Coordinates of C-alpha atoms in Angstrom, one line a residue:
M1 CA 5.4 18.8 32.3
N2 CA 3.6 16.7 29.7
T3 CA 5.0 13.2 28.9
P4 CA 6.5 13.3 25.4
I5 CA 4.7 11.5 22.6
K6 CA 6.8 8.4 21.9
I7 CA 6.9 7.4 18.3
A8 CA 8.5 4.1 17.4
V9 CA 9.6 3.7 13.7
I10 CA 10.0 0.0 12.9
G11 CA 12.0 -0.6 9.8
A12 CA 13.7 2.8 10.1
G13 CA 16.6 1.5 8.0
S14 CA 14.4 1.5 4.9
M15 CA 15.9 3.8 2.2
S16 CA 12.5 5.3 1.2
F17 CA 10.3 4.9 4.3
G18 CA 12.9 5.8 7.0
P19 CA 14.0 9.3 6.0
G20 CA 10.5 10.3 4.9
T21 CA 8.9 9.4 8.2
I22 CA 11.7 11.0 10.2
R23 CA 11.4 14.2 8.2
D24 CA 7.6 14.3 8.6
V25 CA 7.9 13.9 12.4
M26 CA 10.6 16.7 12.6
L27 CA 8.6 19.0 10.4
S28 CA 5.5 18.8 12.5
D29 CA 5.1 21.9 14.7
A30 CA 2.2 20.4 16.6
L31 CA 4.0 17.2 17.6
N32 CA 7.2 19.0 18.5
E33 CA 5.4 21.6 20.6
A34 CA 3.8 18.8 22.5
G35 CA 7.2 17.1 22.9
I36 CA 8.3 13.9 21.2
E37 CA 10.5 10.9 21.7
L38 CA 11.5 9.4 18.4
M39 CA 12.7 5.8 18.6
L40 CA 14.3 4.3 15.5
M41 CA 14.3 0.5 15.3
D42 CA 15.7 -1.8 12.7
T43 CA 16.9 -5.4 12.9
I44 CA 20.0 -4.5 10.9
A45 CA 22.2 -2.5 13.3
E46 CA 24.4 -1.1 10.5
H47 CA 21.4 0.8 9.1
L48 CA 20.7 2.8 12.3
P49 CA 23.6 5.3 12.7
D50 CA 22.8 7.0 9.4
R51 CA 19.1 7.3 10.3
E52 CA 19.8 8.6 13.8
S53 CA 22.3 11.1 12.4
Y54 CA 19.8 12.2 9.8
A55 CA 17.2 12.7 12.6
R56 CA 19.6 14.7 14.8
N57 CA 20.7 16.9 11.9
L58 CA 17.1 17.7 11.1
A59 CA 16.3 18.4 14.7
K60 CA 19.3 20.8 14.9
Q61 CA 18.4 22.5 11.6
L62 CA 14.7 22.9 12.6
K63 CA 15.6 23.8 16.2
R64 CA 13.6 20.8 17.6
N65 CA 14.0 19.6 21.2
A66 CA 13.2 16.0 20.4
R67 CA 14.7 13.0 22.2
I68 CA 16.1 10.7 19.5
R69 CA 17.3 7.2 20.1
S70 CA 17.9 4.0 18.0
T71 CA 17.8 0.3 18.9
T72 CA 17.6 -3.2 17.4
S73 CA 15.3 -4.3 20.2
L74 CA 11.6 -4.3 19.3
D75 CA 10.5 -4.3 23.0
E76 CA 12.7 -1.3 23.8
A77 CA 11.4 0.6 20.8
I78 CA 7.7 0.2 21.5
D79 CA 7.6 0.1 25.3
G80 CA 5.3 3.0 26.3
A81 CA 4.9 4.2 22.7
R82 CA 1.8 6.1 21.6
Y83 CA 2.4 5.4 17.9
V84 CA 4.2 2.5 16.2
V85 CA 4.9 3.0 12.5
T86 CA 5.9 -0.1 10.5
A87 CA 7.5 -0.7 7.1
I88 CA 9.2 -4.1 7.1
E89 CA 10.3 -6.7 4.5
V90 CA 12.7 -9.6 4.4
D91 CA 14.8 -10.1 1.2
R92 CA 12.1 -8.4 -0.7
Y93 CA 13.3 -8.9 -4.3
V94 CA 14.4 -12.5 -4.0
Y95 CA 11.0 -13.6 -2.6
W96 CA 9.1 -11.3 -4.9
A97 CA 10.7 -13.0 -7.8
Q98 CA 9.4 -16.4 -6.5
D99 CA 6.0 -14.8 -5.9
F100 CA 5.9 -13.6 -9.5
H101 CA 7.4 -16.5 -11.4
V102 CA 6.3 -19.7 -9.7
P103 CA 2.5 -19.1 -9.9
R104 CA 2.9 -18.1 -13.5
Q105 CA 4.7 -21.4 -14.2
Y106 CA 1.6 -23.1 -12.9
G107 CA -0.7 -21.2 -15.2
F108 CA -1.7 -18.2 -13.0
P109 CA -1.5 -15.2 -15.3
Q110 CA -0.8 -12.7 -12.5
I111 CA 0.8 -9.5 -13.7
Y112 CA 2.7 -8.3 -10.6
G113 CA 2.6 -10.8 -7.7
E114 CA 2.9 -8.2 -4.9
N115 CA -0.5 -7.5 -3.3
G116 CA -3.0 -9.6 -5.2
G117 CA -3.0 -13.0 -6.9
P118 CA -1.3 -16.1 -5.6
G119 CA 2.0 -14.1 -5.3
G120 CA 0.3 -11.5 -3.1
L121 CA -1.1 -14.3 -0.8
F122 CA 2.4 -15.7 -0.1
H123 CA 3.8 -12.1 0.3
A124 CA 1.2 -11.6 3.0
L125 CA 1.8 -14.9 4.7
R126 CA 5.5 -14.1 5.0
N127 CA 4.9 -10.7 6.5
M128 CA 2.0 -11.8 8.8
G129 CA 4.4 -13.4 11.3
P130 CA 6.5 -10.3 11.9
M131 CA 3.5 -8.0 11.8
L132 CA 1.5 -10.1 14.3
H133 CA 4.6 -10.3 16.5
I134 CA 4.8 -6.5 16.6
A135 CA 1.1 -6.2 17.3
Q136 CA 1.2 -8.9 20.1
R137 CA 4.1 -7.2 21.8
M138 CA 2.2 -3.9 21.6
E139 CA -0.7 -5.6 23.5
E140 CA 1.8 -6.1 26.3
L141 CA 4.0 -3.0 26.2
C142 CA 1.8 -0.3 24.8
P143 CA -1.8 -1.5 24.7
D144 CA -3.3 1.9 24.0
A145 CA -0.9 2.6 21.1
L146 CA -1.9 2.9 17.5
L147 CA -0.2 0.8 14.8
L148 CA 0.3 2.8 11.6
N149 CA 1.3 0.3 8.9
F150 CA 3.0 0.9 5.5
T151 CA 4.0 -2.7 5.0
N152 CA 2.5 -4.5 2.0
P153 CA 0.2 -6.3 1.3
E154 CA -1.5 -3.5 3.2
S155 CA -5.1 -4.6 3.6
K156 CA -4.2 -8.3 4.1
L157 CA -1.8 -7.5 7.0
C158 CA -4.2 -5.0 8.6
Q159 CA -6.9 -7.7 8.3
A160 CA -4.6 -10.2 10.2
V161 CA -3.9 -7.7 12.9
S162 CA -7.6 -6.8 13.2
M163 CA -8.7 -10.4 13.4
L164 CA -6.0 -12.0 15.5
T165 CA -5.0 -9.3 18.0
K166 CA -6.5 -6.5 20.1
T167 CA -4.0 -3.9 18.7
K168 CA -5.7 -0.9 16.9
T169 CA -4.2 -0.5 13.4
I170 CA -4.6 1.8 10.4
G171 CA -3.0 1.0 7.1
L172 CA -1.6 3.8 5.0
C173 CA -0.8 4.1 1.3
H174 CA -0.4 6.9 -1.3
G175 CA -2.1 5.1 -4.1
V176 CA -5.2 7.4 -4.1
A177 CA -2.9 10.4 -4.3
M178 CA -1.4 8.8 -7.5
G179 CA -4.9 8.4 -8.9
R180 CA -5.6 12.1 -8.3
H181 CA -2.6 13.0 -10.3
Q182 CA -3.6 10.7 -13.1
I183 CA -7.0 12.3 -13.3
A184 CA -5.5 15.8 -13.2
S185 CA -3.3 14.9 -16.1
L186 CA -6.2 13.7 -18.2
L187 CA -8.2 16.8 -17.3
E188 CA -5.2 19.0 -17.9
M189 CA -5.9 20.7 -14.5
P190 CA -3.8 21.4 -11.4
V191 CA -4.4 18.6 -9.0
E192 CA -5.1 21.2 -6.3
D193 CA -8.3 22.1 -8.2
L194 CA -9.8 18.7 -7.7
E195 CA -12.1 17.5 -4.9
T196 CA -12.2 13.8 -4.9
A197 CA -13.3 10.8 -2.9
A198 CA -12.2 7.2 -3.6
C199 CA -12.9 3.9 -1.8
G200 CA -12.5 0.2 -2.2
M201 CA -9.5 -1.9 -1.1
N202 CA -5.9 -1.0 -1.0
H203 CA -4.4 -0.8 -4.6
F204 CA -8.0 -1.3 -5.9
T205 CA -9.8 1.9 -5.1
W206 CA -12.4 3.6 -7.2
F207 CA -13.1 7.4 -7.4
E208 CA -16.7 7.9 -6.5
T209 CA -16.4 11.7 -6.8
V210 CA -14.4 14.0 -9.0
R211 CA -15.4 17.6 -8.7
H212 CA -14.0 21.1 -9.3
R213 CA -13.0 22.4 -5.8
A214 CA -14.1 26.0 -6.5
T215 CA -17.3 25.4 -8.4
G216 CA -18.5 22.0 -7.3
E217 CA -18.9 20.9 -10.9
D218 CA -19.0 17.2 -11.5
L219 CA -15.9 16.6 -13.7
Y220 CA -16.7 13.0 -14.6
P221 CA -18.4 13.9 -17.9
L222 CA -15.3 16.0 -18.9
L223 CA -13.0 13.2 -17.7
R224 CA -14.7 10.7 -19.9
G225 CA -14.5 13.0 -22.9
K226 CA -10.8 13.7 -22.3
E227 CA -10.0 10.0 -21.9
R228 CA -11.5 9.3 -25.3
A229 CA -9.5 12.2 -26.9
A230 CA -6.2 11.2 -25.3
D231 CA -3.6 9.1 -27.2
P232 CA -4.6 5.5 -26.6
L233 CA -1.0 4.3 -26.1
A234 CA 0.1 7.2 -23.8
H235 CA 1.5 5.9 -20.5
W236 CA 0.2 2.5 -21.4
D237 CA 1.7 0.5 -18.5
E238 CA 0.3 2.9 -16.0
L239 CA -3.1 4.0 -17.4
A240 CA -4.4 1.5 -20.0
L241 CA -6.4 -0.6 -17.6
S242 CA -7.8 2.3 -15.7
R243 CA -9.0 3.9 -18.9
I244 CA -10.8 0.7 -19.9
C245 CA -12.3 0.4 -16.5
L246 CA -13.6 4.0 -16.7
R247 CA -15.3 3.1 -20.0
V248 CA -16.8 -0.2 -18.8
F249 CA -17.6 0.5 -15.1
G250 CA -18.0 4.3 -15.2
L251 CA -15.4 5.1 -12.5
W252 CA -11.7 5.7 -12.4
P253 CA -9.7 3.2 -10.4
S254 CA -6.2 3.7 -9.0
P255 CA -3.3 3.5 -8.6
G256 CA -2.3 2.0 -12.0
T257 CA -2.4 -1.1 -14.2
N258 CA 0.2 -3.1 -12.4
H259 CA -1.7 -2.7 -9.1
I260 CA -5.4 -2.8 -9.9
G261 CA -4.6 -5.5 -12.5
E262 CA -3.7 -7.9 -9.6
Y263 CA -7.4 -8.2 -8.9
V264 CA -8.7 -8.4 -12.5
R265 CA -8.5 -11.7 -14.5
W266 CA -8.2 -10.1 -17.9
S267 CA -5.6 -7.4 -17.0
Q268 CA -2.5 -8.9 -18.6
E269 CA -3.6 -7.7 -22.1
F270 CA -3.2 -4.1 -20.7
L271 CA 0.3 -4.4 -19.5
A272 CA 2.8 -4.8 -22.3
S273 CA 5.8 -5.6 -20.2
T274 CA 4.2 -8.5 -18.2
A275 CA 6.5 -11.2 -19.6
L276 CA 9.6 -9.1 -18.8
Q277 CA 8.8 -8.1 -15.3
Y278 CA 11.7 -10.2 -14.0
Y279 CA 14.0 -11.5 -16.7
Y280 CA 16.2 -14.6 -16.5
D281 CA 16.9 -17.7 -18.7
P282 CA 15.3 -20.7 -16.9
A283 CA 17.8 -23.0 -18.8
D284 CA 20.5 -21.5 -16.5
G285 CA 18.5 -22.3 -13.4
H286 CA 16.4 -20.1 -11.1
P287 CA 18.4 -17.2 -9.6
W288 CA 16.8 -17.6 -6.2
E289 CA 18.4 -20.9 -5.8
A290 CA 21.6 -18.9 -5.3
G291 CA 19.9 -16.3 -3.2
R292 CA 19.6 -13.8 -6.0
A293 CA 16.7 -12.0 -7.6
P294 CA 16.4 -11.8 -11.4
R295 CA 16.9 -8.5 -13.1
F296 CA 13.9 -6.2 -12.8
I297 CA 12.6 -5.0 -16.2
Y298 CA 9.2 -3.4 -15.6
S299 CA 8.7 -1.1 -18.6
L300 CA 10.7 -0.4 -21.7
E301 CA 12.2 2.9 -22.7
G302 CA 11.8 4.5 -26.1
N303 CA 8.6 2.7 -27.1
P304 CA 5.3 4.0 -28.4
T305 CA 3.8 4.1 -24.9
S306 CA 6.1 7.0 -23.9
V307 CA 4.1 9.5 -26.0
P308 CA 2.2 12.2 -24.1
L309 CA -1.5 12.1 -23.4
F310 CA -2.2 15.0 -25.7
P311 CA 0.6 15.3 -28.3
G312 CA 1.4 18.7 -29.6
R313 CA 0.3 20.6 -26.5
K314 CA 2.6 22.5 -24.3
A315 CA 4.4 20.6 -21.6
G316 CA 4.0 21.5 -17.9
T317 CA 0.4 20.5 -17.2
A318 CA -1.0 19.3 -13.9
A319 CA 1.3 16.2 -13.8
S320 CA 4.4 18.5 -13.6
A321 CA 5.7 19.6 -10.3
P322 CA 8.4 22.2 -9.5
A323 CA 11.7 20.9 -8.1
R324 CA 11.5 20.7 -4.4
E325 CA 14.0 20.7 -1.5
E326 CA 12.9 17.2 -0.5
Q327 CA 14.6 17.2 2.8
L328 CA 12.6 20.3 4.0
L329 CA 9.1 19.3 2.8
P330 CA 6.8 16.6 4.1
S331 CA 6.5 13.3 2.3
G332 CA 2.7 13.6 1.8
E333 CA 2.2 10.3 3.7
L334 CA -0.6 10.4 6.4
A335 CA 1.1 8.9 9.5
V336 CA 2.0 12.3 11.0
P337 CA -1.3 14.0 10.2
I338 CA -3.0 11.2 12.1
M339 CA -0.7 11.7 15.1
E340 CA -1.3 15.5 14.9
A341 CA -5.1 14.9 14.9
L342 CA -5.4 12.4 17.6
S343 CA -2.7 13.7 20.0
C344 CA -2.7 17.4 19.3
G345 CA -6.3 18.1 18.1
V346 CA -5.2 19.3 14.7
A347 CA -8.1 18.4 12.3
H348 CA -7.1 16.7 9.1
S349 CA -9.0 15.2 6.1
L350 CA -7.4 12.0 5.1
G351 CA -7.6 10.8 1.5
A352 CA -7.3 7.1 2.3
V353 CA -7.1 4.9 5.4
N354 CA -7.3 1.1 5.6
V355 CA -9.6 0.1 8.5
P356 CA -12.4 -2.4 9.1
N357 CA -15.4 -1.4 7.0
S358 CA -18.0 -0.8 9.7
G359 CA -20.5 0.5 7.2
A360 CA -18.1 2.8 5.3
I361 CA -18.7 1.0 2.0
P362 CA -22.2 -0.4 1.3
G363 CA -22.3 -4.0 0.2
M364 CA -19.1 -5.0 2.1
D365 CA -19.0 -7.0 5.3
D366 CA -18.3 -4.8 8.3
D367 CA -15.2 -6.7 9.4
I368 CA -13.4 -6.5 6.1
V369 CA -10.5 -4.1 6.0
V370 CA -11.3 -1.5 3.3
E371 CA -9.8 1.7 2.0
A372 CA -11.8 4.9 2.4
P373 CA -11.4 8.6 3.2
A374 CA -11.7 9.8 6.8
E375 CA -11.8 12.8 9.1
A376 CA -9.5 12.9 12.1
D377 CA -9.2 15.3 15.1
G378 CA -8.9 15.1 18.8
T379 CA -12.0 13.1 19.2
G380 CA -10.9 10.3 16.9
L381 CA -10.8 9.1 13.4
R382 CA -14.0 8.7 11.4
P383 CA -14.1 7.0 8.0
W384 CA -16.6 8.6 5.5
R385 CA -19.8 6.9 4.7
M386 CA -19.6 6.3 1.0
K387 CA -22.3 5.9 -1.7
R388 CA -22.9 2.5 -3.1
L389 CA -20.4 1.6 -5.8
P390 CA -21.6 0.0 -9.1
E391 CA -22.6 -3.6 -8.6
A392 CA -19.8 -5.0 -10.8
V393 CA -17.2 -3.0 -8.7
T394 CA -18.8 -4.1 -5.4
A395 CA -18.8 -7.7 -6.6
M396 CA -15.0 -7.6 -7.3
L397 CA -14.4 -6.0 -3.9
R398 CA -16.5 -8.6 -2.1
L399 CA -14.5 -11.4 -3.7
Q400 CA -11.2 -9.9 -2.6
G401 CA -12.6 -9.4 0.9
S402 CA -13.5 -13.1 1.1
I403 CA -10.0 -14.1 -0.2
Q404 CA -8.5 -11.7 2.5
K405 CA -10.4 -13.3 5.4
L406 CA -9.7 -16.9 4.2
L407 CA -6.0 -16.0 4.0
V408 CA -5.9 -14.9 7.6
E409 CA -7.8 -18.0 8.6
A410 CA -5.3 -20.1 6.7
Y411 CA -2.4 -18.4 8.6
A412 CA -4.1 -18.8 12.0
G413 CA -5.0 -22.5 11.4
Q414 CA -1.7 -23.3 9.5
S415 CA -3.9 -24.8 6.9
R416 CA -3.0 -25.4 3.3
R417 CA -6.6 -26.5 2.7
T418 CA -7.9 -23.1 3.7
L419 CA -5.2 -21.4 1.7
L420 CA -6.3 -23.5 -1.3
Q421 CA -9.8 -22.1 -0.9
A422 CA -8.4 -18.5 -1.2
V423 CA -6.2 -19.5 -4.2
L424 CA -9.1 -21.1 -6.0
L425 CA -11.3 -18.0 -5.5
D426 CA -8.6 -15.8 -7.1
P427 CA -9.6 -14.6 -10.5
T428 CA -6.3 -16.0 -12.0
A429 CA -7.1 -19.6 -11.0
S430 CA -7.9 -22.0 -13.7
S431 CA -6.7 -25.4 -12.5
Y432 CA -7.3 -27.3 -9.2
R433 CA -4.3 -29.5 -9.7
N434 CA -2.0 -26.6 -10.5
A435 CA -3.2 -24.7 -7.5
V436 CA -2.4 -27.6 -5.2
A437 CA 1.1 -28.1 -6.8
M438 CA 1.8 -24.3 -6.7
I439 CA 0.9 -24.1 -3.0
N440 CA 3.2 -27.1 -2.2
E441 CA 6.1 -25.7 -4.1
M442 CA 5.8 -22.2 -2.6
C443 CA 5.5 -23.6 0.9
T444 CA 8.7 -25.5 0.3
L445 CA 10.6 -22.6 -1.3
Q446 CA 9.6 -20.2 1.5
K447 CA 9.4 -22.5 4.5
E448 CA 11.8 -20.5 6.5
L449 CA 9.4 -17.5 6.5
L450 CA 6.0 -19.2 6.5
P451 CA 4.1 -20.9 9.3
P452 CA 4.3 -24.7 9.1
M453 CA 1.2 -25.2 7.0
T454 CA -0.2 -28.7 6.4
W455 CA -3.1 -30.2 4.5

């Protein structure tokens, strides 16, 4: 009898990630025919009974003979695992509020503070400790296992695991899928009719190819014309920056203004709600001083940006999707397709994986973690070899790659000076003195979750 494929889900208590991953595993005929052991792990014990119950109910409904367990012990969860899937955060919104507000107070005009900009750097530094601990324990307890990471900042964390451990890792994100839907909406076509290829870095990917699946027609000329014809304010907070990038650089970036804008110095003029991202009155004190996050106000309702792309046309174009029985359909994430490919020999084309470049994107260092399409089957996972991107796009990506490597070096060396190098390279930096002061304040605010970094 074959040994079951052990899948450890770390952060299983997550409301969005946990159920979706469990459902994907249970829906996979290939994995369940091979035999699986599903281990659900979370540091908060109270989250686990609901997740385990959900998994058992799905197994019963789908007539699966899976072994299902839960634990708060990382070592127990990953011991002998073939796949370790991670989605972890600590007090996400309290610290995200600091990531967003504090750098802005020092003159860094970042628009989101999640994956890029100074806020993204500190977000990554906080999550590197837990992620590297998982990867290091995998070296001991399941050295041949594959780490499939959903934790943000995706590429920075995968860079750390790649540089500082021997654990094999792939970062996964649905941002490219979001970009496909945006393009389909502008083209007024079903997304299934599109054949696309996008590459770059996570949350900063560029569609190299947009073709009609049936005819092979290059749809970029049509996309450019449709973009010009569409209402300029439609879906402003999501599409405005991508539309300008299409006009200037010739390619469509994804997944949206708030994400790609983290890597572009001039992006704030294309996100109307920037100043309201987290609202509070500073005269009343900072809410995180009491362990609270400010209220989240990302976009406003009932404003001119809510108009459709093409007013007066019938609703129900490519962006629309029929109601689905969510609990019975896969999430669309790529962790389980990768498992099916590598362990069961089921071939899959993967729209986006985050792995060391190794020649996938020309003009980028081989050791930089990039995002590119890939093919996977029983012989392994192979990123595509992409065409060279426009020089301006490649230049922006190279800069982010350098920042990414410096950040990992700063973590490993516990060096504020190396961190300062990364901050000063960031497109939002305009003051050396403010950069130093911002680093000092953030290191004090988040000292419980950061390495003890010194000058």
